[in-house]
XYZ file of C-alpha atoms in Angstrom:
372
model
C 182.413 148.179 86.678
C 180.376 147.227 89.701
C 178.418 144.421 88.046
C 179.481 142.355 85.043
C 178.808 139.139 83.189
C 180.582 136.275 84.950
C 181.656 138.427 87.865
C 181.694 136.645 91.222
C 178.914 137.609 93.616
C 180.047 138.029 97.235
C 178.360 135.698 99.718
C 176.404 137.704 102.248
C 174.817 135.006 104.414
C 177.956 133.298 105.761
C 178.713 135.454 108.837
C 175.213 134.959 110.212
C 175.235 131.208 109.691
C 178.757 130.376 110.881
C 178.320 132.453 114.039
C 175.147 130.636 115.074
C 172.692 133.183 113.739
C 170.799 130.740 111.534
C 167.149 130.191 112.382
C 165.807 126.832 111.287
C 162.349 125.331 111.747
C 163.307 123.783 115.073
C 164.306 127.231 116.354
C 160.692 128.354 116.059
C 158.175 127.799 118.823
C 154.685 128.977 119.713
C 152.935 129.429 123.068
C 151.221 126.295 124.382
C 152.819 124.221 121.622
C 152.160 120.465 121.487
C 154.390 117.859 119.830
C 153.499 115.306 117.172
C 154.864 111.878 116.346
C 153.913 109.662 113.411
C 153.565 105.901 113.630
C 154.685 104.285 110.388
C 154.115 100.924 108.792
C 156.905 98.362 109.342
C 155.678 96.440 106.280
C 156.185 97.152 102.587
C 152.609 96.094 101.858
C 150.016 95.294 104.492
C 146.287 95.540 105.067
C 145.249 97.155 108.347
C 142.681 94.753 109.717
C 142.293 96.589 113.012
C 143.817 99.606 114.728
C 143.116 100.606 118.341
C 144.435 103.930 119.647
C 142.678 103.738 123.038
C 145.832 102.490 124.834
C 147.702 105.515 123.480
C 145.037 107.940 124.677
C 145.463 106.610 128.217
C 149.183 107.419 128.264
C 150.503 110.468 130.203
C 150.443 113.777 128.371
C 148.608 112.506 125.307
C 146.222 114.990 123.721
C 145.045 113.032 120.690
C 145.692 109.968 118.540
C 144.444 110.051 114.961
C 144.009 107.274 112.400
C 143.258 107.276 108.710
C 139.557 107.174 109.496
C 139.860 110.379 111.526
C 141.697 112.132 108.686
C 139.587 110.688 105.862
C 137.988 114.053 105.118
C 141.358 115.536 104.165
C 142.113 115.618 100.457
C 144.828 113.655 98.663
C 148.369 114.876 98.219
C 148.693 116.257 94.672
C 150.949 115.363 91.758
C 151.585 118.449 89.672
C 153.227 116.554 86.797
C 150.108 114.607 85.821
C 148.458 117.980 85.207
C 151.428 119.316 83.212
C 152.118 116.344 80.924
C 149.605 114.225 78.973
C 151.079 110.944 80.193
C 149.420 107.718 79.070
C 149.516 104.056 80.022
C 150.507 101.283 77.615
C 146.928 100.922 76.335
C 146.536 104.663 75.749
C 144.434 105.297 78.843
C 145.340 108.188 81.170
C 148.275 107.900 83.554
C 147.563 105.927 86.711
C 147.734 108.444 89.568
C 147.459 106.501 92.840
C 145.554 108.336 95.585
C 147.768 109.366 98.483
C 146.069 110.106 101.782
C 147.844 111.883 104.636
C 147.212 108.907 106.943
C 146.651 105.391 105.562
C 143.221 104.045 106.409
C 143.105 100.579 104.851
C 146.409 99.445 103.286
C 150.010 100.529 103.831
C 151.895 100.606 100.546
C 155.510 100.966 101.736
C 157.631 100.821 104.857
C 157.198 104.253 106.424
C 153.608 104.892 105.345
C 151.882 106.907 108.101
C 149.264 104.782 109.894
C 148.631 107.001 112.947
C 149.462 110.403 114.418
C 149.913 111.038 118.127
C 149.971 114.509 119.684
C 151.203 114.980 123.254
C 152.755 117.557 125.544
C 156.263 116.260 124.788
C 157.926 114.306 121.995
C 158.819 111.396 124.267
C 155.254 111.148 125.512
C 154.018 111.041 121.931
C 156.563 108.344 121.014
C 155.691 106.214 124.028
C 152.007 106.489 123.217
C 152.583 105.544 119.578
C 154.222 102.314 120.723
C 151.067 101.497 122.698
C 148.820 101.625 119.612
C 147.578 98.145 118.744
C 147.534 97.271 115.039
C 146.615 93.993 113.382
C 148.394 93.832 110.013
C 147.768 91.328 107.239
C 151.059 91.284 105.364
C 150.663 91.216 101.570
C 153.054 90.340 98.720
C 155.259 93.261 97.715
C 157.583 94.291 94.913
C 160.372 96.851 95.268
C 162.346 96.594 92.021
C 161.104 98.878 89.200
C 161.752 96.351 86.415
C 160.443 93.355 88.374
C 157.214 95.270 89.011
C 156.457 95.332 85.265
C 156.899 91.590 84.774
C 153.973 89.224 84.403
C 152.896 87.780 87.730
C 154.476 90.484 89.871
C 152.607 91.393 93.075
C 150.079 94.150 92.455
C 150.809 97.373 94.321
C 147.379 98.734 93.393
C 144.426 96.644 92.236
C 143.486 99.506 89.902
C 146.834 99.125 88.099
C 147.220 95.366 87.610
C 150.394 95.558 85.472
C 152.048 98.080 87.852
C 152.801 100.343 84.864
C 151.577 103.841 85.656
C 152.691 105.455 82.385
C 154.943 105.181 79.347
C 156.685 108.242 77.951
C 158.129 108.096 74.422
C 160.141 110.957 72.966
C 162.056 111.308 69.710
C 161.875 109.643 66.301
C 161.690 105.858 66.661
C 161.547 105.221 62.901
C 164.640 107.338 62.231
C 166.547 105.526 64.964
C 165.517 102.129 63.584
C 166.757 103.212 60.160
C 170.052 104.383 61.646
C 170.620 101.009 63.272
C 169.698 99.196 60.048
C 172.508 100.909 58.120
C 175.037 101.094 60.983
C 178.505 99.595 60.537
C 178.906 99.327 64.295
C 176.567 99.230 67.261
C 177.256 99.262 70.975
C 174.921 98.775 73.923
C 175.176 99.027 77.689
C 172.773 98.206 80.521
C 173.007 99.454 84.098
C 171.066 100.141 87.273
C 170.936 103.690 88.589
C 170.433 102.863 92.257
C 167.975 104.559 94.586
C 169.484 107.337 96.686
C 168.197 109.115 99.778
C 168.733 112.844 100.162
C 169.460 114.324 103.568
C 169.809 117.805 104.963
C 171.595 119.288 107.947
C 168.209 119.677 109.616
C 165.744 116.878 108.803
C 162.267 117.972 107.818
C 160.207 119.717 110.463
C 156.901 121.574 110.584
C 155.093 123.865 113.001
C 151.379 124.372 112.429
C 149.398 127.224 113.959
C 145.683 127.961 113.606
C 144.053 131.280 114.483
C 140.334 130.707 115.177
C 139.573 134.444 115.210
C 140.761 134.976 111.614
C 140.188 131.353 110.559
C 143.710 131.268 109.141
C 146.580 128.819 109.275
C 150.335 129.383 109.471
C 152.883 126.725 108.529
C 156.558 127.155 109.403
C 158.636 124.648 107.466
C 161.727 124.759 105.269
C 160.624 124.488 101.648
C 162.037 125.250 98.222
C 158.703 126.685 97.109
C 156.618 128.429 99.761
C 153.922 129.521 97.326
C 153.566 126.080 95.740
C 153.452 124.469 99.170
C 150.723 126.888 100.224
C 148.676 126.221 97.095
C 149.045 122.440 97.190
C 148.104 122.099 100.864
C 145.351 124.708 100.820
C 143.661 123.618 97.601
C 144.215 119.867 97.605
C 144.352 118.786 101.249
C 142.717 121.340 103.552
C 140.400 122.536 100.768
C 140.535 126.177 101.792
C 141.260 129.420 99.970
C 144.956 130.108 99.380
C 144.832 133.318 101.410
C 143.832 131.381 104.531
C 147.215 129.650 104.690
C 150.515 131.401 105.231
C 153.748 129.447 104.695
C 156.967 130.684 106.273
C 160.168 129.036 105.048
C 163.106 129.781 107.366
C 166.702 128.568 107.006
C 166.674 124.882 106.050
C 170.242 123.732 105.536
C 169.870 122.413 102.011
C 167.076 121.539 99.616
C 168.465 119.383 96.763
C 164.990 118.998 95.202
C 163.374 117.051 98.012
C 162.225 120.188 99.781
C 160.150 121.154 96.754
C 157.520 118.568 97.638
C 154.511 118.921 99.909
C 154.495 116.163 102.497
C 151.625 114.769 104.613
C 153.203 115.889 107.891
C 152.951 119.534 106.790
C 149.195 119.325 106.367
C 148.632 117.157 109.425
C 150.211 119.570 111.921
C 147.910 122.295 110.573
C 144.857 120.037 110.727
C 145.696 118.903 114.274
C 146.375 122.480 115.401
C 142.824 123.459 114.479
C 141.279 120.377 116.081
C 143.206 120.812 119.345
C 143.115 124.597 119.509
C 146.882 124.867 120.038
C 150.015 124.875 117.854
C 151.469 121.503 116.883
C 155.115 120.892 116.019
C 156.845 117.903 114.449
C 160.560 117.221 114.088
C 161.670 114.366 111.905
C 164.243 111.933 113.262
C 167.214 111.158 111.028
C 166.321 107.490 110.630
C 162.731 108.429 109.841
C 163.925 110.425 106.848
C 164.988 107.236 105.065
C 161.359 106.078 105.146
C 159.383 109.282 104.673
C 161.231 111.648 102.313
C 161.250 111.762 98.537
C 164.140 109.738 97.181
C 165.951 109.817 93.857
C 166.891 107.683 90.834
C 165.963 103.961 91.049
C 165.976 103.128 87.341
C 167.049 100.338 85.014
C 168.548 101.640 81.781
C 169.645 100.278 78.407
C 171.397 102.567 75.910
C 172.218 101.611 72.318
C 174.356 103.614 69.884
C 174.597 103.208 66.100
C 177.788 104.356 64.319
C 179.090 104.390 60.743
C 182.396 102.851 59.643
C 184.322 105.947 60.764
C 182.727 106.013 64.194
C 180.341 108.892 63.467
C 177.140 108.738 65.523
C 174.035 107.819 63.549
C 171.394 107.100 66.174
C 170.815 106.728 69.892
C 168.162 104.611 71.616
C 167.582 104.701 75.371
C 165.072 102.565 77.244
C 164.431 103.125 80.946
C 162.273 101.449 83.555
C 161.747 103.877 86.424
C 159.602 103.764 89.518
C 157.586 106.557 91.088
C 157.313 104.575 94.328
C 154.032 103.548 95.901
C 152.568 106.998 95.227
C 153.432 110.014 93.099
C 155.079 112.942 94.783
C 154.268 116.488 93.677
C 156.735 116.185 90.798
C 156.373 112.372 90.649
C 157.140 111.078 87.131
C 159.090 114.134 85.980
C 162.590 113.014 87.119
C 162.281 109.841 85.039
C 162.242 111.710 81.713
C 163.540 115.181 82.604
C 166.964 114.254 81.215
C 165.638 113.506 77.716
C 166.900 116.785 76.285
C 170.454 116.066 77.384
C 170.833 112.403 76.411
C 173.222 113.146 73.538
C 175.389 115.458 75.602
C 177.637 117.568 73.362
C 177.697 115.022 70.530
C 175.922 115.522 67.219
C 173.407 112.692 67.018
C 171.000 112.822 64.054
C 168.330 110.529 65.468
C 167.343 109.886 69.101
C 164.532 107.919 70.665
C 163.836 107.267 74.344
C 161.151 105.248 76.077
C 160.496 105.478 79.817
C 158.301 102.917 81.521
C 157.058 104.262 84.861
C 156.125 101.630 87.431
C 154.610 101.662 90.903
C 156.448 99.731 93.613
C 156.153 99.223 97.374
C 158.760 101.891 98.088
C 158.892 105.564 99.163
C 158.107 108.208 96.577
C 160.609 109.358 93.982
C 161.088 113.085 93.473
C 163.544 115.632 92.078
C 167.115 115.231 93.280
C 169.951 117.485 92.184
C 172.287 116.249 89.472
């Protein structure tokens, strides 16, 4: 038979890619294209007392230099999960969803937060100009460990969330698990840290924004795992335009791993700048920049407890996790912290299971989906 259950599917894309026929975001260009560079906070937590872009505007080839004040009219980056799940805080109030602007205006919340955008004729001109921007930072106390953030007296990432606990998610039957432990002949427990990981692709993130003033439409070329979601998130939440006024083209991207499913501020900013300047704007992320600006994975503290009878048969499983979402919530923000709940028992028959996930905010990059 030509097609069958479990039958291998021949790979069709290999010849094009291994012979140099791949076309990634950086392979795309547009006439009269300008280049963007983003200046990022060197501090984990700092108030911007003053920012002066005039020195940058006087540099050769510079077309514009934007601050958070210039981009204040843009909407916040969305978090889809807070709309999908009825997450609550410890006191029963709604989940704390920190506002995430495309460019920070008042306070940088993590190393890598965008504090200014420079657009110039060339990348090097934009980088040189960014170095000329004068910023007066007031460094503030910071916390980067998810469990330490929830302790009394920890530095506050957001004044609106004084305990740094954005949500608590409880799943399972706590009473049944307590009963299982009460009658258990044996119990075992284990605590460990699932360290933060950074995901990287063959081509770091990149984005080319084009605006057509005649049709009043935007085009974004950027590798993404969800072109339609990216279009909707940026159009509805940030640019505040109808979906059909934004077209998203996702070319070859050399890997996704979950991190490419998010909508990032740079995507919206190249579109916004393209309209303001009347010419296409392109941004290519540097490899080192990716460690500061991309969604990352994991970063949890975990304690698992297992109750067993005298013969070693499982009676109950209890798992407690403290996870961080970072300084903000990415599009899928809290979801990775409890997405594994359905698989905690693995292939073992476990009559009673209870899990509690404490989600904290920290002065770190956002957490998002990451494969595995």
